[in-house]
């Protein structure tokens, strides 16, 4: 398997994440609190959505987001399309503005995630990685990244498919793996800043 980031790159990347995540949490605390409160009222449940995801080296961690869906127990898929009836109107706003992602600054602060990297998948998808594809698990998963930006309209794309889950597994997931491998193999801090900037400006 091809080597991932160097020790210097990992150290610098982590230092940046730590400092910016701390500042971000201090500045956005009130936004997160209001969003959590509104989501709790909107969904009549805990306003935080907590789910197990696969992190660096395959370790599981609990990702935290603002809840945007009504609690449903009879839906097996983890794939979400734009027209998913589980998404509330307020939840759609949180997803569109990315406010639902703000609590993940806590995951970054704890070292479970990075600002830039592959999006953390639910258990099951990481098991499909073979050979050099496992390089994707050599770094911390990210809030944003090249694959996230390419598929920023993923829910809209999936809504157009007859079988969203099959399309995700056959087309989107393999393409994301390829993009993330290219990101790791050609890593630069300058590129991280570019991806963060593109995410902020929409």
Short mmCIF file of C-alpha atoms in Angstrom, two decimals:
data_model
loop_
_atom_site.label_atom_id
_atom_site.label_comp_id
_atom_site.label_asym_id
_atom_site.label_seq_id
_atom_site.Cartn_x
_atom_site.Cartn_y
_atom_site.Cartn_z
CA UNK A 1 0.00 0.00 0.00
CA UNK A 2 1.28 3.44 -0.95
CA UNK A 3 2.39 5.61 1.97
CA UNK A 4 0.02 8.28 3.18
CA UNK A 5 0.89 11.65 4.69
CA UNK A 6 4.35 12.19 6.17
CA UNK A 7 4.85 12.78 9.90
CA UNK A 8 5.41 16.50 9.29
CA UNK A 9 2.27 16.79 7.17
CA UNK A 10 0.17 14.95 9.77
CA UNK A 11 1.55 17.08 12.61
CA UNK A 12 0.96 20.39 10.84
CA UNK A 13 -2.51 19.31 9.70
CA UNK A 14 -3.45 18.30 13.26
CA UNK A 15 -2.14 21.56 14.76
CA UNK A 16 -4.23 23.56 12.30
CA UNK A 17 -7.32 21.45 13.08
CA UNK A 18 -6.86 21.85 16.82
CA UNK A 19 -6.49 25.63 16.77
CA UNK A 20 -9.24 26.36 14.25
CA UNK A 21 -11.70 23.88 15.81
CA UNK A 22 -11.27 25.51 19.21
CA UNK A 23 -11.82 28.97 17.76
CA UNK A 24 -14.76 27.72 15.73
CA UNK A 25 -16.46 26.18 18.74
CA UNK A 26 -16.04 29.37 20.75
CA UNK A 27 -17.50 31.51 17.95
CA UNK A 28 -20.34 29.19 16.92
CA UNK A 29 -21.43 27.92 20.33
CA UNK A 30 -24.56 30.08 20.35
CA UNK A 31 -25.52 28.99 16.82
CA UNK A 32 -25.14 25.32 17.76
CA UNK A 33 -27.19 25.81 20.93
CA UNK A 34 -30.06 27.55 19.10
CA UNK A 35 -29.99 24.97 16.29
CA UNK A 36 -30.00 22.12 18.81
CA UNK A 37 -32.97 23.65 20.64
CA UNK A 38 -34.97 24.22 17.45
CA UNK A 39 -34.15 20.73 16.18
CA UNK A 40 -35.25 19.21 19.49
CA UNK A 41 -38.61 21.00 19.21
CA UNK A 42 -38.93 20.23 15.50
CA UNK A 43 -38.23 16.48 15.80
CA UNK A 44 -39.56 16.08 19.36
CA UNK A 45 -36.36 14.31 20.33
CA UNK A 46 -32.73 15.08 21.19
CA UNK A 47 -31.63 17.85 18.83
CA UNK A 48 -28.28 16.13 18.29
CA UNK A 49 -27.90 13.29 15.80
CA UNK A 50 -25.21 10.85 16.95
CA UNK A 51 -24.09 7.99 14.71
CA UNK A 52 -21.20 5.53 14.64
CA UNK A 53 -18.80 6.18 11.78
CA UNK A 54 -15.51 4.64 10.68
CA UNK A 55 -12.48 6.80 11.43
CA UNK A 56 -8.74 6.63 10.99
CA UNK A 57 -7.33 3.10 10.87
CA UNK A 58 -10.86 1.72 10.91
CA UNK A 59 -11.64 2.83 14.47
CA UNK A 60 -15.26 3.63 15.20
CA UNK A 61 -16.27 6.96 16.69
CA UNK A 62 -19.53 8.84 17.28
CA UNK A 63 -20.08 11.69 14.84
CA UNK A 64 -22.28 14.53 16.11
CA UNK A 65 -24.60 16.62 13.93
CA UNK A 66 -27.73 18.69 14.36
CA UNK A 67 -30.72 16.40 13.82
CA UNK A 68 -32.51 17.12 10.55
CA UNK A 69 -34.81 14.09 10.31
CA UNK A 70 -37.76 12.74 12.20
CA UNK A 71 -36.85 9.63 14.20
CA UNK A 72 -37.87 6.58 12.13
CA UNK A 73 -37.21 2.97 13.13
CA UNK A 74 -38.46 1.08 10.05
CA UNK A 75 -36.03 2.52 7.47
CA UNK A 76 -33.01 0.30 6.81
CA UNK A 77 -31.01 2.45 4.39
CA UNK A 78 -28.47 5.09 5.44
CA UNK A 79 -28.67 6.74 2.00
CA UNK A 80 -30.50 10.07 2.02
CA UNK A 81 -32.04 11.61 -1.10
CA UNK A 82 -33.26 15.20 -1.44
CA UNK A 83 -36.92 14.19 -1.38
CA UNK A 84 -36.56 11.95 1.67
CA UNK A 85 -39.80 12.37 3.66
CA UNK A 86 -37.89 12.00 6.93
CA UNK A 87 -36.22 15.41 6.47
CA UNK A 88 -38.14 18.21 8.20
CA UNK A 89 -38.51 21.69 6.67
CA UNK A 90 -36.22 23.10 9.34
CA UNK A 91 -33.85 20.18 8.80
CA UNK A 92 -33.70 20.98 5.08
CA UNK A 93 -32.62 24.52 5.99
CA UNK A 94 -29.92 23.22 8.35
CA UNK A 95 -28.63 20.85 5.67
CA UNK A 96 -28.66 23.52 2.95
CA UNK A 97 -26.75 26.03 5.11
CA UNK A 98 -24.47 23.30 6.61
CA UNK A 99 -25.44 24.39 10.13
CA UNK A 100 -26.07 20.71 10.88
CA UNK A 101 -22.32 20.10 10.40
CA UNK A 102 -21.14 22.59 13.07
CA UNK A 103 -21.14 20.10 16.01
CA UNK A 104 -18.48 18.11 14.14
CA UNK A 105 -16.02 20.79 15.27
CA UNK A 106 -16.12 18.83 18.53
CA UNK A 107 -15.07 15.67 16.66
CA UNK A 108 -12.21 17.65 15.12
CA UNK A 109 -11.13 18.98 18.51
CA UNK A 110 -11.06 15.44 19.92
CA UNK A 111 -8.88 14.29 17.03
CA UNK A 112 -11.52 11.97 15.57
CA UNK A 113 -11.91 14.09 12.44
CA UNK A 114 -10.09 16.73 10.44
CA UNK A 115 -11.40 19.76 8.58
CA UNK A 116 -10.40 18.20 5.27
CA UNK A 117 -10.42 14.54 4.37
CA UNK A 118 -12.69 11.70 3.20
CA UNK A 119 -16.18 11.85 4.70
CA UNK A 120 -16.53 9.21 7.44
CA UNK A 121 -18.69 6.30 6.28
CA UNK A 122 -21.02 4.18 8.35
CA UNK A 123 -19.76 0.66 9.19
CA UNK A 124 -20.02 -1.61 6.17
CA UNK A 125 -18.60 0.65 3.49
CA UNK A 126 -15.05 0.60 4.86
CA UNK A 127 -15.19 -3.21 4.61
CA UNK A 128 -15.45 -2.89 0.85
CA UNK A 129 -12.06 -1.21 0.53
CA UNK A 130 -9.42 -3.49 -0.94
CA UNK A 131 -5.66 -3.24 -1.42
CA UNK A 132 -4.48 0.33 -1.96
CA UNK A 133 -8.02 1.60 -1.42
CA UNK A 134 -7.44 1.11 2.32
CA UNK A 135 -5.12 4.13 2.16
CA UNK A 136 -8.34 6.14 2.60
CA UNK A 137 -8.38 4.98 6.23
CA UNK A 138 -4.81 6.17 6.89
CA UNK A 139 -5.94 9.73 7.68
CA UNK A 140 -8.66 11.28 9.80
CA UNK A 141 -11.99 11.66 7.99
CA UNK A 142 -12.97 15.23 7.19
CA UNK A 143 -15.88 17.64 7.36
CA UNK A 144 -15.15 18.62 3.76
CA UNK A 145 -12.83 17.59 0.96
CA UNK A 146 -12.60 17.18 -2.81
CA UNK A 147 -15.11 14.33 -2.93
CA UNK A 148 -17.53 16.21 -0.68
CA UNK A 149 -17.32 19.27 -2.91
CA UNK A 150 -17.82 17.28 -6.11
CA UNK A 151 -20.91 15.66 -4.64
CA UNK A 152 -22.24 18.69 -2.77
CA UNK A 153 -25.56 18.07 -4.57
CA UNK A 154 -25.49 14.35 -3.83
CA UNK A 155 -28.98 14.24 -2.33
CA UNK A 156 -30.41 15.94 -5.44
CA UNK A 157 -28.53 13.49 -7.67
CA UNK A 158 -29.78 10.49 -5.71
CA UNK A 159 -33.37 11.78 -5.83
CA UNK A 160 -33.26 11.41 -9.64
CA UNK A 161 -32.29 7.73 -9.49
CA UNK A 162 -34.74 4.83 -9.61
CA UNK A 163 -32.65 3.02 -6.99
CA UNK A 164 -30.63 5.59 -4.95
CA UNK A 165 -28.87 2.97 -2.80
CA UNK A 166 -27.72 0.96 -5.83
CA UNK A 167 -26.52 4.10 -7.63
CA UNK A 168 -24.58 5.19 -4.56
CA UNK A 169 -22.90 1.81 -4.21
CA UNK A 170 -22.10 1.34 -7.90
CA UNK A 171 -21.21 4.89 -8.97
CA UNK A 172 -20.78 7.46 -6.20
CA UNK A 173 -18.92 5.41 -3.59
CA UNK A 174 -16.22 4.08 -6.00
CA UNK A 175 -15.70 7.57 -7.43
CA UNK A 176 -15.33 9.06 -3.94
CA UNK A 177 -12.70 6.43 -3.11
CA UNK A 178 -10.71 7.37 -6.23
CA UNK A 179 -10.94 11.10 -5.46
CA UNK A 180 -9.88 10.58 -1.84
CA UNK A 181 -6.91 8.43 -2.88
CA UNK A 182 -5.75 11.21 -5.22
CA UNK A 183 -6.16 13.72 -2.37
CA UNK A 184 -3.93 11.68 -0.04
CA UNK A 185 -1.29 10.86 -2.64
CA UNK A 186 -1.01 14.50 -3.73
CA UNK A 187 -1.60 16.10 -0.34
CA UNK A 188 -0.67 19.71 0.34
CA UNK A 189 -1.74 22.12 3.08
CA UNK A 190 -2.44 24.70 0.37
CA UNK A 191 -5.03 22.35 -1.11
CA UNK A 192 -6.67 21.95 2.31
CA UNK A 193 -7.08 25.73 2.55
CA UNK A 194 -8.56 25.76 -0.96
CA UNK A 195 -11.15 23.11 -0.08
CA UNK A 196 -12.10 24.91 3.13
CA UNK A 197 -12.49 28.20 1.23
CA UNK A 198 -14.65 26.57 -1.46
CA UNK A 199 -16.84 25.01 1.23
CA UNK A 200 -17.34 28.33 3.03
CA UNK A 201 -18.28 30.27 -0.11
CA UNK A 202 -20.85 27.63 -1.01
#
